[in-house]
Coordinates of C-alpha atoms in Angstrom, one line a residue:
M1 CA 0.1 -0.1 0.1
N2 CA 1.5 3.2 -1.2
I3 CA 0.5 6.5 0.7
V4 CA 1.5 9.9 -0.5
Y5 CA 1.4 13.2 1.6
A6 CA 2.4 16.7 0.6
S7 CA 3.2 19.1 3.5
N8 CA 5.2 22.1 4.3
D9 CA 6.5 22.7 7.9
N10 CA 3.1 24.5 9.0
Y11 CA 1.4 21.3 8.6
A12 CA 3.8 18.8 9.9
R13 CA 1.9 18.3 13.1
H14 CA -1.4 17.4 11.3
L15 CA 0.7 15.1 8.8
G16 CA 1.9 13.4 12.1
V17 CA -1.7 12.9 13.4
S18 CA -2.8 11.6 9.9
M19 CA -0.1 9.1 9.8
C20 CA -0.4 7.9 13.2
S21 CA -4.0 7.3 12.5
L22 CA -3.3 5.5 9.4
F23 CA -0.7 3.2 11.1
D24 CA -2.7 2.7 14.0
N25 CA -5.9 1.4 12.1
N26 CA -4.0 -0.7 9.4
T27 CA -1.5 -2.8 11.6
R28 CA -2.6 -5.8 9.7
E29 CA -1.3 -4.6 6.4
R30 CA 2.1 -6.1 5.8
D31 CA 3.6 -3.4 3.7
I32 CA 2.8 0.4 4.0
Q33 CA 5.0 2.8 2.1
V34 CA 4.7 6.4 2.9
Y35 CA 5.9 8.9 0.4
I36 CA 6.1 12.5 1.9
L37 CA 6.4 15.2 -0.7
D38 CA 8.7 17.7 1.4
A39 CA 7.7 21.4 0.5
G40 CA 9.8 22.7 3.6
L41 CA 9.8 20.4 6.6
T42 CA 12.4 21.3 9.1
E43 CA 14.9 18.8 10.4
E44 CA 13.1 18.8 13.8
S45 CA 9.6 17.9 12.2
R46 CA 11.2 15.0 10.2
K47 CA 12.7 13.8 13.3
K48 CA 9.3 13.7 15.0
L49 CA 7.7 11.9 11.8
D50 CA 10.4 9.4 11.8
V51 CA 9.5 8.7 15.6
I52 CA 6.1 7.8 14.4
G53 CA 7.3 5.7 11.5
R54 CA 9.7 3.7 13.8
R55 CA 7.1 3.0 16.5
Y56 CA 4.9 1.2 13.8
G57 CA 7.9 -0.3 11.9
R58 CA 6.9 1.7 8.8
K59 CA 9.3 3.2 6.2
L60 CA 8.9 7.1 5.4
H61 CA 10.5 8.4 2.1
Y62 CA 10.9 11.9 1.8
V63 CA 10.8 13.5 -1.6
D64 CA 12.4 16.9 -1.9
M65 CA 9.7 19.4 -3.4
T66 CA 11.3 22.7 -1.9
D67 CA 12.1 23.6 -5.5
L68 CA 8.3 23.3 -6.4
K69 CA 8.2 26.8 -7.6
E70 CA 11.1 26.2 -10.1
R71 CA 9.2 23.0 -11.3
I72 CA 6.2 25.0 -12.3
P73 CA 7.3 26.9 -15.6
F74 CA 4.8 30.1 -15.1
P75 CA 3.7 32.2 -12.2
V76 CA 1.0 30.7 -10.0
D77 CA -1.4 32.3 -7.6
T78 CA -2.8 29.9 -5.0
G79 CA -4.6 32.4 -2.9
R80 CA -5.2 31.6 0.8
F81 CA -3.7 28.0 0.1
D82 CA 0.1 27.1 0.4
I83 CA 1.8 26.4 -2.9
S84 CA 2.8 22.9 -1.3
T85 CA -0.7 21.7 -2.5
L86 CA 0.5 21.6 -6.0
S87 CA 3.0 19.0 -5.3
R88 CA 0.4 16.2 -6.1
L89 CA 0.3 17.4 -9.6
F90 CA 3.7 15.9 -10.2
I91 CA 3.1 12.5 -8.3
G92 CA 3.3 10.5 -11.5
E93 CA 7.1 11.8 -12.2
I94 CA 8.3 12.0 -8.7
L95 CA 7.3 8.6 -7.4
P96 CA 9.5 5.7 -8.4
A97 CA 8.6 3.9 -11.5
D98 CA 7.6 0.5 -9.8
V99 CA 4.9 2.4 -7.7
K100 CA 1.7 1.6 -9.9
R101 CA -1.0 2.6 -7.6
A102 CA -1.0 5.4 -4.7
L103 CA -3.5 6.8 -2.2
Y104 CA -2.9 10.3 -1.9
L105 CA -4.1 11.9 1.4
D106 CA -4.3 15.7 2.5
C107 CA -2.5 16.4 5.9
D108 CA -5.9 17.2 7.3
T109 CA -7.3 13.8 7.2
V110 CA -7.6 11.3 9.9
V111 CA -7.9 7.5 9.1
I112 CA -10.2 5.7 11.7
R113 CA -10.6 2.4 9.9
R114 CA -8.8 -0.3 7.7
L115 CA -8.2 0.9 4.4
K116 CA -7.8 -2.5 2.7
N117 CA -11.2 -2.4 1.0
M118 CA -10.5 1.1 -0.5
W119 CA -7.0 0.2 -1.7
E120 CA -8.6 -2.7 -3.7
I121 CA -11.3 -0.7 -5.3
D122 CA -11.5 -1.4 -9.1
L123 CA -11.3 1.9 -10.8
D124 CA -12.8 0.5 -14.0
G125 CA -10.3 1.8 -16.4
N126 CA -10.2 5.1 -14.7
I127 CA -7.1 7.1 -13.8
A128 CA -8.2 8.1 -10.4
G129 CA -11.1 7.3 -7.8
A130 CA -12.4 10.2 -5.7
V131 CA -15.3 11.4 -3.6
Q132 CA -17.7 14.1 -5.0
E133 CA -18.0 17.5 -3.5
P134 CA -21.6 18.5 -4.7
T135 CA -21.6 21.8 -2.8
I136 CA -19.0 23.4 -5.1
Y137 CA -20.1 26.7 -6.6
P138 CA -22.0 26.2 -10.0
E139 CA -19.9 29.4 -11.3
V140 CA -16.5 27.2 -10.4
K141 CA -17.7 24.3 -12.3
E142 CA -18.8 26.4 -15.5
D143 CA -15.6 28.2 -15.1
I144 CA -13.4 24.8 -15.7
G145 CA -15.9 23.5 -18.3
L146 CA -18.1 21.3 -16.2
K147 CA -22.0 21.2 -16.6
K148 CA -24.3 21.2 -13.5
A149 CA -24.9 17.6 -14.0
D150 CA -21.3 16.8 -14.2
P151 CA -19.5 15.5 -11.0
Y152 CA -17.1 17.5 -9.3
Y153 CA -14.4 15.8 -6.9
N154 CA -12.6 16.8 -3.8
A155 CA -8.8 16.2 -4.4
G156 CA -7.8 15.6 -0.8
V157 CA -8.1 12.0 -1.1
L158 CA -7.3 10.3 -4.3
L159 CA -6.8 6.8 -5.3
I160 CA -4.5 7.0 -8.4
D161 CA -3.7 4.3 -11.2
L162 CA -0.4 5.7 -11.6
E163 CA 0.5 3.3 -14.8
K164 CA -2.3 5.1 -16.5
W165 CA -1.7 8.5 -15.0
R166 CA 1.8 8.2 -16.5
A167 CA 0.8 6.5 -20.0
E168 CA -1.7 9.5 -20.6
D169 CA 0.8 12.1 -19.6
T170 CA -1.5 13.5 -17.1
G171 CA 1.1 15.6 -15.3
R172 CA 2.0 17.7 -18.6
R173 CA -1.7 18.0 -19.4
L174 CA -2.5 19.2 -15.9
M175 CA 0.4 22.0 -16.3
E176 CA -0.7 23.0 -19.6
Y177 CA -4.4 23.6 -18.4
Y178 CA -2.8 25.5 -15.4
E179 CA -0.9 27.6 -17.5
S180 CA -3.7 28.3 -20.0
R181 CA -5.7 29.7 -17.1
G182 CA -2.7 32.2 -16.1
G183 CA -2.0 30.1 -13.2
K184 CA -4.9 31.0 -11.2
L185 CA -8.0 28.8 -10.5
F186 CA -10.4 29.2 -7.6
A187 CA -9.5 25.7 -6.1
N188 CA -6.1 25.5 -7.6
D189 CA -4.9 22.0 -8.4
Q190 CA -8.4 20.6 -7.5
D191 CA -9.9 22.5 -10.4
A192 CA -7.0 21.5 -12.9
I193 CA -7.7 17.8 -11.9
N194 CA -11.4 18.0 -12.2
H195 CA -11.1 19.8 -15.8
V196 CA -8.4 17.5 -17.2
L197 CA -9.5 14.1 -15.7
K198 CA -13.1 14.9 -16.6
G199 CA -14.8 11.4 -17.4
R200 CA -11.9 9.6 -16.1
I201 CA -12.5 9.6 -12.4
R202 CA -14.5 6.9 -10.7
S203 CA -16.9 8.1 -7.9
I204 CA -16.1 6.4 -4.6
M205 CA -18.5 6.2 -1.4
P206 CA -18.2 9.1 0.8
I207 CA -17.1 7.2 3.7
Y208 CA -13.5 7.3 2.1
N209 CA -13.4 11.2 2.2
F210 CA -16.0 12.6 4.5
F211 CA -16.3 16.2 5.1
P212 CA -17.6 16.9 8.8
N213 CA -19.8 19.8 7.3
Y214 CA -21.8 17.1 5.3
R215 CA -23.2 15.8 8.7
Y216 CA -25.6 18.7 8.5
F217 CA -26.6 18.5 4.8
H218 CA -29.6 16.7 3.6
Y219 CA -29.4 13.9 1.0
K220 CA -32.0 15.5 -1.1
D221 CA -30.3 19.0 -0.9
L222 CA -27.0 17.7 -2.2
V223 CA -28.8 15.8 -5.2
N224 CA -30.6 19.1 -6.1
R225 CA -27.2 20.9 -6.1
S226 CA -25.9 18.3 -8.4
E227 CA -27.8 15.5 -9.9
A228 CA -24.4 13.7 -10.4
Y229 CA -24.4 12.9 -6.4
A230 CA -27.4 10.8 -7.2
Q231 CA -24.8 8.0 -8.1
I232 CA -24.4 7.9 -4.2
S233 CA -27.2 6.4 -2.4
K234 CA -28.8 8.0 0.8
S235 CA -27.8 5.0 2.7
E236 CA -24.3 5.5 1.7
L237 CA -24.4 9.2 3.1
H238 CA -25.9 8.0 6.2
R239 CA -23.2 5.4 6.8
A240 CA -20.5 8.0 5.9
K241 CA -21.9 10.3 8.7
H242 CA -21.8 7.7 11.3
H243 CA -19.1 5.2 10.3
P244 CA -16.5 7.1 8.1
V245 CA -13.2 5.5 7.2
I246 CA -11.3 8.8 6.4
I247 CA -12.3 12.1 8.1
H248 CA -11.3 15.2 6.2
Y249 CA -11.2 18.3 8.3
M250 CA -11.8 20.6 5.3
G251 CA -13.6 24.0 6.1
D252 CA -12.9 26.4 8.9
E253 CA -14.1 24.4 11.8
R254 CA -10.7 22.6 12.4
P255 CA -10.2 20.5 15.6
W256 CA -6.9 22.2 16.0
K257 CA -8.6 25.6 16.8
A258 CA -9.6 26.7 20.1
G259 CA -13.3 27.0 20.8
N260 CA -14.0 24.5 17.8
L261 CA -17.3 22.4 18.1
N262 CA -16.5 20.2 15.3
H263 CA -18.5 17.0 15.9
Y264 CA -15.7 14.7 14.7
R265 CA -12.9 16.6 16.7
R266 CA -12.3 13.6 19.0
A267 CA -10.6 11.6 16.3
Y268 CA -8.0 14.0 15.7
E269 CA -7.4 14.7 19.5
I270 CA -7.1 11.0 19.9
Y271 CA -4.2 10.6 17.4
L272 CA -2.6 13.9 18.5
E273 CA -1.9 12.4 21.8
K274 CA 0.0 9.5 20.4
T275 CA 2.5 11.8 18.3
P276 CA 5.4 14.0 19.4
W277 CA 3.2 17.1 19.1
K278 CA 1.0 16.0 21.8
E279 CA 1.7 19.2 24.0
A280 CA 0.8 21.4 21.0
A281 CA -1.7 24.0 22.2
K282 CA -5.0 24.9 20.2
E283 CA -4.7 27.8 17.9
K284 CA -6.3 30.8 19.9
G285 CA -8.0 34.0 18.4
Q286 CA -11.1 32.5 16.5
E287 CA -13.4 31.5 19.4
L288 CA -16.1 33.5 18.4
Y289 CA -15.8 32.7 14.8
M290 CA -15.8 29.0 15.7
L291 CA -19.2 29.4 17.6
A292 CA -20.6 31.5 14.5
Y293 CA -19.3 28.7 12.2
H294 CA -21.0 25.9 14.2
A295 CA -24.2 27.8 14.3
M296 CA -24.1 28.0 10.6
D297 CA -23.8 24.3 10.5
Y298 CA -27.2 23.8 12.4
A299 CA -28.6 26.5 10.1
T300 CA -27.6 24.2 7.2
F301 CA -29.7 21.4 8.6
L302 CA -32.5 23.5 9.5
C303 CA -32.7 25.8 6.7
P304 CA -30.3 25.0 3.6
P305 CA -30.9 28.3 2.0
V306 CA -29.3 30.0 4.8
R307 CA -26.1 28.2 4.0
R308 CA -26.4 28.8 0.3
M309 CA -26.7 32.6 0.9
I310 CA -23.7 32.7 3.0
S311 CA -21.7 30.7 0.5
R312 CA -22.8 33.0 -2.3
K313 CA -21.4 36.0 -0.2
Y314 CA -18.1 34.2 0.3
L315 CA -18.0 33.6 -3.3
E316 CA -18.6 37.2 -4.2
N317 CA -15.9 38.4 -1.7
S318 CA -13.5 36.0 -3.2
K319 CA -14.0 37.7 -6.5
K320 CA -13.4 41.2 -4.9
N321 CA -10.4 40.0 -3.4
G322 CA -8.9 38.7 -6.8
K323 CA -9.5 35.0 -6.3
G324 CA -12.4 34.8 -8.6
V325 CA -13.3 32.2 -11.0

């Protein structure tokens, strides 16, 4: 099983938590190789990550990506996201040629069950498998050439057939599309992946990339936002809410922020205690915002149009700040 992460030093702690959860819940896997796309980890952070690897008898491979800006032959504007996220666009060329399948995980994920069933998913000839993100703004989909009925995928968890990725020169095509857009997309490399791999991504169940916000969304509302989500059954969404395999802490209600009321925060806290970062304090300064964000979650459940109105305002502000679609 080949697992890939990309991280700078700001996310080293979260990488450690995710990696610890991965190892802790997959002890029966004889071989887990972890490839860390290193976009600026300090020596101290590497030592802490190595402690986790040794504890579980797992090998970590660091791939130097500190020259990421030089690898991209055009200027990029990633907005509020760190450029390290673009490392995954090079996954086909920087991993060893004998690595034929890989599971890419964002650092803000926690694995709470075995990954064997996920690892063995048949991609049916597709290049990748991913979980849909049906609440993406319609304007974003339209901007990258997707129709309302087309699925849009979250790239924080990607099961990749690297043989097909390489054979179809996916890395080059992603770079060419990104450059054609002036190095600026609303969701950065995620938008590029959705455009270039349109029709080549298999939809997999939301248990494998569950976003805590979706606890508060009704199935009917998600299908109304994108009929492509009907590929996922109501029972599968229910299962994801109650028995996720991978929790992905996307959104602003992060478990490492003081005052957060994330329903799934305990999973992160459990594995943080098992890492060398266990004494790390939660980030302070957004306590009131965390309360307001949680109130918005409940507003989503009680009155979905409220969430859509807030999202619309966010998109408008993004356009004003130059992060437009």
